[in-house]
Amino acid sequence: MDKAKVAQDVLTLVGGEENIDQVTHCMTRLRFNLHDDNKANKAQLEKTPGVMGVMKNGGQFQVIIGNEVAGVYKELAGSMKGGGAKPAASTGESTAKKRNPISSLFDFISGMFTPILPAITGAGMIKGIVAILVALGWMSNTSSTYIILSAIGDGAFYFLPIILAISAARKLGSNMYIGAALGAAIMHPTITALLSSGQPVTFASIPVVAATYSSTVIPIVIAIWIASYVEKTVDRVTHASVKLLVVPTVTLLVMVPLTLIAIGPLGSIIGSGLSGGISWLFDNMSILASILIGGTMSLLIITGMHYALTPIVIGSITALGYDFIIPLMFAANWAQAGGALGVGLRAKNGQTKSLAFSTSLTAIMGITEPAMYGVNMKFKKPFIAALSGGAIGGAFMGIFHVKAYVITGLVGLPSVAAFISPSISTLIYALLGGLIAFVAATIITFVMGIQENTEAPVEAATEPAASSTTAEQPMDADAVAATLIQHETAARQMKATEVCSPMTGEVKPLSEVPDPAFAEEIMGKGVAIEPTEGRVVAPVNGTVFSVSKSGHAIGLVSEDGTEMLIHIGIDTVKLKGKHFTPHARSGQEIQKGDLLMEFDLEAVRAEGYATITPVIVTNINDYNELTRSAEKQVQTGDSLYTLK
């Protein structure tokens, strides 16, 4: 591969350096943040030699290069004036003008809320468990145990402004701890008592409007957004020798009073208006609203617009104590499960059946991507059936005004505690609504049917195709002898390479990996493993040619030239090495079974990342055949597949 040429082609086709806000790379991809995605020529990029594929995911324009990505990135960065690694916070006014404001808003909301979801999800589940225990009479709501558990569940929500301040500041590229200090100041018990005293409050003779900031979302988000500009402006005009003293002092002195006087009350009005508006909508147009949201929720997820609902959901629960949108997500997810089940019942191909049934189960548990992308959207009609099922289930939720009382990360069967209320009826209606969506999508899929590709796979030709002319001309003896020698030589050169499992876990087809680059075999062929322990060992004898800085990906080449990639989890590059401990280095010779990497499996999952691990051959075009082992459960060292 001519890395310099590939880099130059990619640079041109993404719209040139002036269209690049930021570019980094992981183990296999160049990850661009572009000012305008429309300026990138996606179709031409996909045809460019050296480019395996192109995809847009998580607000990034990703160009899949493969094992040579580091070299291509080096050439790309070297040809750019800024060196490629522009920090996200360095973009100025021109960047904001070029970017789609809606896309920028969704990117900000998702980037702000995604890191804090584990905290509020865990707290929300504890609140749900406490509600169940009280409802069943297994715990008194006056006991000290109840008080402590309630504090655990309420803590993240009560101090939500501080948590959000840190996350928002991080996303905006400002100092997270100044943001935390701002949030802590407006949450200080003295301020809280002063604003709730009922007496007039002023700051430097300016009236301070009484407002409650605990459990609120919008006031602190607006405050941190404005604070980021104040901080950067002060930083820009302050001499380096006194920045540490001046920047945080001025930022806090300006922003805390400004938040108490103007931003906080305005944000509270906006937040109350949104919560009240949603409540009014569901009180007066419940069925229509539920049908629309339940039927389009999956489309919102695909486009990324569902992130806009996150602050509304959190604001409703913190302000009203309940939310109407989570039940509709529940119905939409179960509808995707029903669509996949319908495919499994209708399909004739054994592999399709297996994939459909397994992804249906994971969707019931709240993980819908494998069912939605790997099955329903692939066959199209099941996806339409799932949207219909979501609308039907949503209508039922709307009729009975089903509410959620806590926030959950995965909206599926494990999160039913979200629907526990003083009355058990809400839980029953929620389960019935989900079941209706599931059954409706299953029946619609089964009735509509699917169009399977029943043709046998086309194998690579081993002999030249005979034309009408050559078919009539018999081969002479020399030609026959040459052909026999050629086939004999090819047979001698063909040898089997056994690849052993680098992990202990469950073997899954690549189609179940929630990343099109692997699921569609753009990167190469192989299998995926859902690990049950955090150890990775060498699957072949050979050499380590690369270990990513984040530890999530390992590149290997075997003694006979098989190039392999072990990619631990999906999007785990974002952990930046957290929870990963490498035991191998680039250039190290290895033997089968040598320890390459250890990682904290549960910690990675707790961070919200899928741990399914593709184990693929990236130079698959050098081989005629890849035969997978029939084993579904493997230990490290077991045979995984064989190459010829």
XYZ file of C-alpha atoms in Angstrom:
644
model
C 0.000 0.000 0.000
C 1.199 3.470 -0.915
C 0.290 5.134 2.385
C 1.112 8.623 1.182
C -1.195 8.281 -1.827
C -4.008 6.812 0.272
C -3.646 9.654 2.782
C -3.723 12.267 0.012
C -6.764 10.661 -1.627
C -8.613 10.510 1.690
C -7.706 14.111 2.529
C -9.066 15.292 -0.809
C -12.249 13.214 -0.675
C -13.245 14.277 2.862
C -13.349 17.852 1.612
C -9.767 18.950 2.156
C -7.995 20.181 5.259
C -10.326 23.163 5.571
C -13.252 20.753 6.150
C -11.498 18.891 8.990
C -12.194 19.968 12.537
C -10.361 17.059 14.137
C -8.904 13.726 13.016
C -7.632 10.853 15.127
C -7.292 7.138 14.541
C -7.946 3.907 16.375
C -6.692 0.442 15.453
C -8.387 0.304 12.064
C -10.061 3.626 11.258
C -9.391 7.268 10.616
C -11.961 9.122 12.732
C -12.869 12.549 11.373
C -14.943 15.317 12.907
C -15.832 17.280 9.791
C -17.257 20.769 9.582
C -19.644 19.574 6.878
C -20.170 15.844 6.243
C -21.867 16.653 2.927
C -18.571 17.871 1.492
C -17.105 14.366 1.842
C -17.435 12.145 -1.232
C -18.489 8.919 0.507
C -19.150 6.973 -2.710
C -15.733 7.769 -4.172
C -13.981 7.084 -0.861
C -15.445 3.575 -0.775
C -13.904 2.919 -4.213
C -10.484 4.292 -3.250
C -7.689 1.668 -3.199
C -6.573 1.162 0.403
C -9.967 2.123 1.868
C -12.026 -0.809 3.139
C -15.176 1.121 3.862
C -16.738 4.341 5.119
C -19.317 4.839 7.856
C -20.810 7.610 9.966
C -21.226 6.770 13.615
C -21.374 8.707 16.875
C -21.031 12.039 15.085
C -17.809 10.930 13.394
C -17.011 10.325 9.739
C -14.999 7.092 9.865
C -12.755 5.854 7.060
C -11.817 2.195 7.539
C -8.210 1.502 6.515
C -7.297 -1.658 8.403
C -3.910 -2.648 9.746
C -2.079 0.178 7.957
C -4.139 2.934 9.552
C -1.306 4.236 11.737
C 0.929 4.727 8.704
C -1.821 6.399 6.709
C -2.632 8.667 9.654
C 1.030 9.645 9.959
C 1.132 10.606 6.280
C -2.198 12.421 6.588
C -1.164 14.388 9.675
C 2.193 15.226 8.101
C 0.513 16.726 5.038
C -1.776 18.950 7.136
C -0.674 22.337 8.411
C -2.096 21.656 11.853
C -0.682 18.151 12.062
C -4.129 16.580 12.203
C -4.594 16.359 15.949
C -6.664 19.498 16.430
C -8.271 19.546 19.861
C -12.036 19.680 19.825
C -12.043 22.852 21.897
C -9.866 24.713 19.403
C -12.613 25.185 16.861
C -13.675 28.748 16.542
C -16.619 30.671 15.263
C -16.102 29.562 11.700
C -16.530 25.943 12.728
C -19.834 26.612 14.417
C -21.115 28.345 11.296
C -20.199 25.464 9.029
C -21.678 22.721 11.178
C -25.342 21.809 11.126
C -26.755 23.383 14.317
C -29.126 20.466 14.898
C -26.317 17.923 14.530
C -24.132 20.017 16.828
C -26.900 20.140 19.432
C -27.449 16.369 19.327
C -23.698 15.781 19.497
C -23.468 18.029 22.569
C -26.449 16.424 24.321
C -25.262 12.864 23.646
C -21.697 13.680 24.638
C -22.892 15.276 27.865
C -25.419 12.658 28.988
C -23.785 9.417 27.824
C -20.919 9.464 30.394
C -23.294 10.090 33.324
C -25.885 7.445 32.390
C -24.245 4.698 34.507
C -24.535 6.881 37.625
C -28.160 7.889 37.152
C -29.128 4.440 35.862
C -27.648 2.746 38.926
C -29.318 5.229 41.235
C -32.601 4.851 39.392
C -32.538 1.052 39.642
C -31.908 1.300 43.387
C -34.932 3.586 43.692
C -36.956 0.993 41.782
C -35.773 -1.874 43.983
C -36.638 0.110 47.121
C -40.108 0.795 45.701
C -40.612 -2.939 45.052
C -39.522 -3.882 48.577
C -41.891 -1.336 50.097
C -44.772 -2.325 47.804
C -44.353 -5.988 48.780
C -44.226 -5.088 52.449
C -40.688 -6.407 52.868
C -39.362 -3.052 54.065
C -40.823 -0.245 56.127
C -40.545 3.249 54.709
C -39.617 4.494 58.176
C -36.689 2.133 58.784
C -33.065 3.303 58.744
C -32.320 0.790 55.988
C -34.976 2.445 53.815
C -33.549 5.901 54.552
C -29.999 4.842 53.599
C -31.086 3.046 50.410
C -33.265 6.011 49.444
C -30.300 8.337 49.895
C -28.230 6.113 47.601
C -30.970 6.227 45.003
C -31.667 9.955 45.372
C -28.061 11.155 45.672
C -27.205 11.209 41.974
C -30.463 13.001 41.153
C -30.283 15.540 43.976
C -26.733 16.537 43.023
C -27.392 16.144 39.291
C -26.331 19.765 38.565
C -22.799 19.019 39.813
C -22.554 15.771 37.819
C -23.871 17.501 34.704
C -21.531 20.451 35.224
C -18.521 18.141 35.049
C -19.775 16.286 31.981
C -20.870 19.433 30.110
C -17.576 21.215 30.819
C -15.651 18.192 29.572
C -17.695 18.117 26.352
C -17.224 21.862 25.806
C -13.469 21.653 26.357
C -13.452 23.816 29.470
C -12.155 22.981 32.939
C -14.330 20.269 34.501
C -13.443 21.248 38.057
C -14.377 24.885 37.568
C -17.692 23.557 36.283
C -18.046 21.339 39.357
C -17.268 24.323 41.616
C -19.976 26.358 39.883
C -22.510 23.568 40.395
C -21.458 23.081 44.014
C -21.820 26.811 44.727
C -25.446 27.034 43.613
C -26.166 23.766 45.493
C -24.503 24.934 48.729
C -26.790 24.460 51.766
C -26.426 28.147 52.699
C -27.586 29.273 49.242
C -30.408 26.719 49.276
C -31.605 27.929 52.686
C -31.288 31.591 51.650
C -33.354 31.130 48.469
C -36.022 29.087 50.263
C -36.369 31.465 53.226
C -39.107 33.518 51.583
C -37.173 36.743 52.257
C -35.949 39.105 49.481
C -32.411 38.234 48.360
C -30.026 40.540 46.522
C -26.463 40.451 45.267
C -24.748 43.844 45.016
C -28.245 45.400 45.153
C -29.420 43.249 42.221
C -32.446 41.055 43.039
C -31.833 37.291 43.099
C -34.844 35.241 42.015
C -35.650 32.333 44.307
C -35.200 29.013 42.505
C -34.542 25.385 43.414
C -31.533 23.837 41.701
C -31.463 20.311 43.107
C -32.351 17.659 40.501
C -32.514 20.242 37.692
C -30.941 19.936 34.235
C -31.318 23.012 32.078
C -30.077 25.793 34.444
C -26.651 24.229 34.949
C -26.276 23.269 31.278
C -26.884 26.859 30.164
C -24.578 28.137 32.916
C -21.706 25.836 31.910
C -22.170 26.705 28.240
C -21.809 30.425 28.993
C -19.026 29.741 31.516
C -16.988 27.987 28.816
C -16.861 31.238 26.828
C -16.040 33.296 29.916
C -13.251 30.919 30.883
C -11.711 30.840 27.395
C -11.937 34.609 27.022
C -10.223 35.225 30.362
C -7.620 32.584 29.528
C -6.866 34.243 26.198
C -6.221 37.709 27.674
C -4.353 36.569 30.815
C -0.587 36.218 30.994
C 0.571 32.618 31.340
C 2.304 33.298 34.656
C -0.962 34.130 36.461
C -3.519 32.029 34.557
C -3.848 29.465 37.336
C -4.844 32.219 39.746
C -6.875 34.529 37.522
C -8.898 32.242 35.197
C -10.825 30.184 37.793
C -11.261 33.164 40.126
C -12.758 35.452 37.501
C -14.868 32.669 35.968
C -16.488 31.770 39.294
C -16.934 35.400 40.393
C -18.734 36.174 37.142
C -20.708 32.969 36.636
C -22.059 32.094 40.100
C -23.848 35.447 40.640
C -24.949 35.515 36.980
C -26.415 32.023 37.363
C -28.295 32.959 40.548
C -29.574 36.265 39.148
C -30.541 35.342 35.574
C -29.460 31.997 34.136
C -30.874 29.781 36.876
C -34.366 31.290 36.961
C -34.523 31.319 33.140
C -33.380 27.693 32.960
C -35.909 26.693 35.595
C -38.683 28.330 33.580
C -37.572 26.514 30.421
C -37.280 23.182 32.242
C -40.667 23.555 33.899
C -42.167 24.548 30.562
C -40.807 21.456 28.810
C -41.939 19.108 31.588
C -45.309 20.795 31.810
C -45.724 20.740 28.039
C -45.003 17.010 27.837
C -47.367 16.384 30.740
C -50.110 18.452 29.038
C -49.563 16.623 25.747
C -49.990 13.209 27.355
C -52.883 14.364 29.512
C -54.845 15.756 26.554
C -53.573 13.861 23.477
C -52.187 10.770 25.128
C -53.109 8.150 22.525
C -51.985 10.167 19.495
C -48.721 11.209 21.150
C -48.038 7.634 22.250
C -48.698 6.220 18.773
C -46.383 8.765 17.142
C -43.522 8.381 19.614
C -43.853 4.603 20.007
C -44.000 4.128 16.238
C -41.069 6.391 15.410
C -38.773 5.733 18.368
C -36.587 3.303 16.385
C -36.241 5.892 13.606
C -35.207 8.484 16.189
C -32.531 6.081 17.473
C -31.161 5.485 13.967
C -30.896 9.220 13.256
C -29.533 10.029 16.714
C -32.463 12.356 17.454
C -33.399 10.319 20.536
C -30.630 12.135 22.403
C -32.847 15.228 22.378
C -35.312 13.312 24.566
C -32.760 12.616 27.315
C -32.939 15.996 29.103
C -36.735 15.934 28.758
C -36.925 12.485 30.383
C -34.587 13.454 33.218
C -36.344 16.784 33.696
C -39.773 15.127 33.849
C -38.718 12.573 36.447
C -36.906 15.110 38.605
C -39.665 17.743 38.335
C -42.818 15.610 38.156
C -41.663 12.308 39.591
C -42.587 10.345 36.455
C -42.070 10.196 32.687
C -44.221 9.075 29.737
C -41.441 8.502 27.172
C -39.577 5.566 28.767
C -42.668 3.279 28.489
C -42.814 4.068 24.761
C -39.127 3.151 24.427
C -40.016 -0.106 26.186
C -42.753 -0.815 23.613
C -40.487 0.101 20.666
C -37.673 -2.175 21.905
C -40.001 -5.123 22.404
C -41.429 -4.493 18.939
C -37.917 -4.842 17.488
C -37.651 -8.123 19.399
C -40.959 -9.249 17.896
C -39.826 -8.363 14.379
C -36.695 -10.475 14.824
C -38.733 -13.363 16.224
C -41.020 -13.180 13.180
C -37.955 -13.485 10.947
C -36.823 -16.528 12.914
C -40.228 -18.186 12.572
C -40.449 -17.461 8.840
C -36.849 -18.022 7.759
C -35.716 -21.277 6.161
C -31.988 -20.680 6.425
C -30.640 -22.151 9.665
C -28.101 -19.400 10.230
C -30.773 -16.718 9.741
C -33.061 -18.491 12.210
C -30.329 -18.714 14.826
C -29.372 -15.059 14.414
C -32.988 -13.890 14.525
C -33.895 -15.863 17.659
C -30.771 -14.804 19.566
C -31.098 -11.112 18.668
C -34.790 -11.216 19.579
C -33.837 -12.317 23.080
C -31.214 -9.577 23.473
C -33.747 -6.986 22.289
C -36.202 -8.130 24.960
C -33.439 -7.480 27.470
C -33.048 -3.944 26.099
C -30.151 -4.334 23.624
C -31.849 -3.727 20.277
C -28.960 -2.943 17.910
C -28.257 -6.567 16.829
C -31.955 -7.182 16.086
C -32.551 -3.804 14.473
C -29.419 -3.560 12.307
C -28.525 -7.233 11.866
C -32.003 -8.641 11.142
C -34.953 -6.277 10.795
C -33.361 -3.551 8.671
C -31.577 -6.181 6.602
C -34.918 -7.698 5.500
C -36.754 -4.322 5.528
C -40.306 -5.631 6.050
C -39.610 -6.762 9.649
C -38.402 -3.234 10.426
C -41.691 -1.814 9.147
C -43.480 -4.424 11.264
C -41.441 -3.349 14.316
C -42.403 0.300 13.795
C -46.047 -0.786 13.542
C -45.740 -2.899 16.687
C -44.204 0.043 18.538
C -47.147 2.233 17.522
C -49.702 -0.387 18.610
C -47.966 -0.982 21.937
C -47.607 2.781 22.356
C -51.343 3.225 21.861
C -51.995 0.800 24.717
C -49.504 2.674 26.917
C -51.289 5.925 26.083
C -54.763 4.577 26.856
C -53.697 3.550 30.359
C -51.303 6.511 30.905
C -48.350 4.245 31.715
C -45.535 6.105 33.483
C -41.932 5.350 34.448
C -40.754 6.516 37.846
C -36.998 5.976 37.559
C -34.424 6.298 34.771
C -32.894 3.146 33.318
C -30.045 2.678 30.864
C -31.291 -0.387 28.988
C -35.057 -0.196 28.518
C -35.970 -3.874 28.567
C -37.048 -6.703 30.812
C -34.398 -6.025 33.518
C -35.669 -2.453 33.875
C -39.272 -3.223 34.807
C -38.551 -1.767 38.254
C -38.889 1.615 36.535
C -42.651 1.066 36.347
C -43.222 0.284 40.033
C -45.448 2.914 41.628
C -47.600 3.046 44.749
C -49.936 0.820 42.692
C -48.758 -2.377 40.977
C -51.136 -1.654 38.072
C -48.577 0.531 36.262
C -46.143 -2.383 36.090
C -48.854 -4.704 34.773
C -49.917 -2.234 32.086
C -46.293 -1.642 31.071
C -45.660 -5.390 30.651
C -48.913 -5.788 28.726
C -47.998 -2.866 26.449
C -44.587 -4.358 25.741
C -46.135 -7.782 25.096
C -48.697 -6.278 22.702
C -45.921 -4.520 20.756
C -43.912 -7.759 20.673
C -46.788 -9.964 19.488
C -48.020 -7.411 16.943
C -44.584 -7.055 15.352
C -44.145 -10.845 15.294
C -47.490 -11.448 13.573
C -47.049 -8.624 11.052
C -43.572 -9.893 10.151
C -44.809 -13.448 9.757
C -47.720 -12.363 7.554
C -45.642 -9.998 5.386
C -42.850 -12.549 5.034
C -39.205 -12.038 4.210
C -37.179 -12.435 1.059
C -34.233 -14.665 1.783
C -31.245 -15.026 -0.476
C -31.497 -18.745 -1.166
C -28.845 -18.848 -3.879
C -25.758 -20.862 -3.147
C -22.660 -18.744 -2.552
C -20.560 -18.214 -5.606
C -17.144 -19.765 -5.095
C -14.005 -18.423 -6.709
C -13.456 -20.060 -10.073
C -10.689 -22.647 -10.106
C -10.748 -23.035 -13.898
C -11.151 -20.527 -16.707
C -14.718 -20.187 -17.925
C -15.217 -21.807 -21.323
C -16.476 -19.550 -24.092
C -18.402 -20.857 -27.077
C -15.190 -20.771 -29.097
C -12.799 -22.488 -26.701
C -15.363 -25.128 -25.791
C -15.193 -26.428 -29.363
C -11.384 -26.508 -29.438
C -9.837 -29.479 -27.577
C -6.723 -28.736 -25.546
C -3.497 -30.169 -26.931
C -1.259 -32.445 -24.861
C 1.167 -29.686 -23.846
C -1.705 -27.524 -22.609
C -3.136 -30.427 -20.615
C 0.268 -31.143 -19.058
C 0.761 -27.467 -18.183
C -2.662 -27.343 -16.561
C -1.964 -30.472 -14.486
C 1.399 -29.079 -13.345
C -0.279 -25.803 -12.393
C -2.926 -27.566 -10.304
C -0.339 -29.816 -8.665
C 1.796 -26.823 -7.746
C -1.246 -25.021 -6.301
C -2.150 -28.113 -4.280
C 1.373 -28.294 -2.827
C 1.281 -24.611 -1.903
C -2.144 -24.849 -0.230
C -1.782 -25.627 3.459
C -4.049 -25.286 6.448
C -3.520 -22.667 9.158
C -5.284 -23.347 12.436
C -6.326 -20.321 14.456
C -7.001 -21.028 18.119
C -9.339 -19.078 20.344
C -7.629 -16.139 22.075
C -10.401 -15.928 24.684
C -12.796 -17.996 26.736
C -16.425 -17.343 25.880
C -19.298 -17.854 23.468
C -18.621 -17.942 19.715
C -20.910 -15.733 17.642
C -21.077 -14.881 13.929
C -19.679 -11.517 12.897
C -23.171 -10.492 11.824
C -24.072 -10.107 15.513
C -21.370 -7.501 16.110
C -23.072 -4.077 16.516
C -20.648 -2.388 14.126
C -21.155 -2.545 10.335
C -17.403 -2.595 9.672
C -17.243 -6.036 11.300
C -20.812 -7.263 10.778
C -20.586 -6.719 7.019
C -17.070 -8.238 6.915
C -15.569 -5.041 5.529
C -12.468 -5.535 7.677
C -12.097 -9.253 7.009
C -13.644 -12.585 7.905
C -13.667 -14.669 11.056
C -15.872 -14.928 14.119
C -16.662 -12.957 17.249
C -16.417 -14.059 20.877
C -18.492 -12.813 23.801
C -15.845 -13.225 26.542
C -16.485 -14.601 29.996
C -13.083 -13.562 31.346
C -10.730 -10.679 30.669
C -7.736 -12.486 29.179
C -6.459 -12.529 25.601
C -3.804 -15.027 24.499
C -1.994 -15.573 21.215
C -4.102 -17.611 18.758
C -1.130 -18.412 16.478
C 2.644 -18.558 16.453
C 3.993 -15.365 14.974
C 4.636 -11.703 15.711
C 2.700 -8.826 17.249
C 2.820 -6.017 14.715
C 0.724 -3.524 16.669
C -0.946 -2.935 20.028
C -3.233 0.101 20.178
C -2.435 2.758 22.766
C -5.876 2.212 24.238
C -5.215 -1.539 24.497
C -8.509 -2.466 22.843
C -7.021 -3.910 19.649
C -4.104 -6.203 18.823
C -2.675 -6.882 15.361
C -0.826 -10.142 14.692
C 0.859 -11.876 11.783
C 1.378 -15.650 11.923
C 4.507 -17.510 10.839
C 2.905 -18.318 7.480
C 1.655 -14.778 6.836
C -1.885 -14.757 8.233
C -2.692 -11.188 9.289
C -5.152 -11.001 12.183
C -6.960 -8.432 14.279
C -8.363 -9.007 17.779
C -10.674 -6.087 18.551
C -11.784 -6.174 22.222
C -15.267 -4.711 22.422
C -16.957 -2.048 20.316
C -15.992 1.635 20.591
C -13.733 0.758 23.541
C -11.107 3.033 21.999
C -13.009 5.795 23.840
C -11.841 4.340 27.173
C -8.303 5.506 26.247
C -6.640 2.497 27.872
C -8.715 2.488 31.039
C -9.302 -1.089 32.319
C -6.749 -2.578 29.824
C -3.333 -4.028 30.793
C -1.116 -4.996 27.803
C 1.342 -7.887 28.198
C 2.745 -7.717 24.670
C 4.418 -5.034 22.608
C 4.732 -4.284 18.930
C 7.425 -6.425 17.273
C 7.344 -9.159 19.940
C 7.503 -12.773 18.777
C 4.782 -14.947 20.275
C 3.764 -18.573 20.636
C 0.233 -19.936 20.871
C -1.120 -19.358 24.359
C 1.174 -16.454 25.287
C -0.687 -13.814 27.312
C -1.245 -10.691 25.192
C -3.730 -8.599 27.162
C -5.739 -8.507 30.370
C -8.789 -6.302 30.834
C -11.425 -5.745 33.482
C -14.417 -7.309 31.748
C -17.073 -6.114 34.179
C -15.636 -2.599 34.399
C -15.732 -2.231 30.605
C -19.358 -3.382 30.576
C -20.178 -1.048 33.454
C -18.857 1.842 31.360
C -21.596 0.968 28.847
C -19.501 -0.711 26.141
C -20.265 -3.988 24.352
C -17.474 -6.529 24.958
C -18.148 -8.793 21.968
C -14.721 -9.291 20.363
C -14.171 -9.855 16.621
C -11.258 -12.186 15.818
C -10.728 -11.703 12.099
C -8.289 -12.366 9.274
C -7.608 -9.083 7.497
C -5.719 -10.490 4.487
C -8.561 -12.912 3.763
C -8.136 -12.467 0.004
C -4.936 -14.509 0.270
C -6.994 -17.574 1.211
C -9.532 -19.729 -0.587
C -11.389 -21.086 2.402
C -12.137 -20.309 6.059
C -13.714 -23.200 7.961
C -15.225 -22.365 11.349
C -15.261 -24.733 14.286
C -18.696 -26.056 15.240
C -18.109 -25.302 18.931
C -20.335 -22.627 20.472
C -18.404 -22.344 23.751
C -14.616 -22.161 23.619
C -11.730 -22.012 26.042
C -8.475 -20.240 25.265
C -6.488 -22.521 22.961
C -9.485 -24.344 21.459
C -9.658 -24.487 17.668
C -11.590 -21.482 16.338
C -11.268 -21.753 12.562
C -8.945 -23.092 9.861
C -7.625 -21.277 6.788
C -6.542 -22.768 3.463
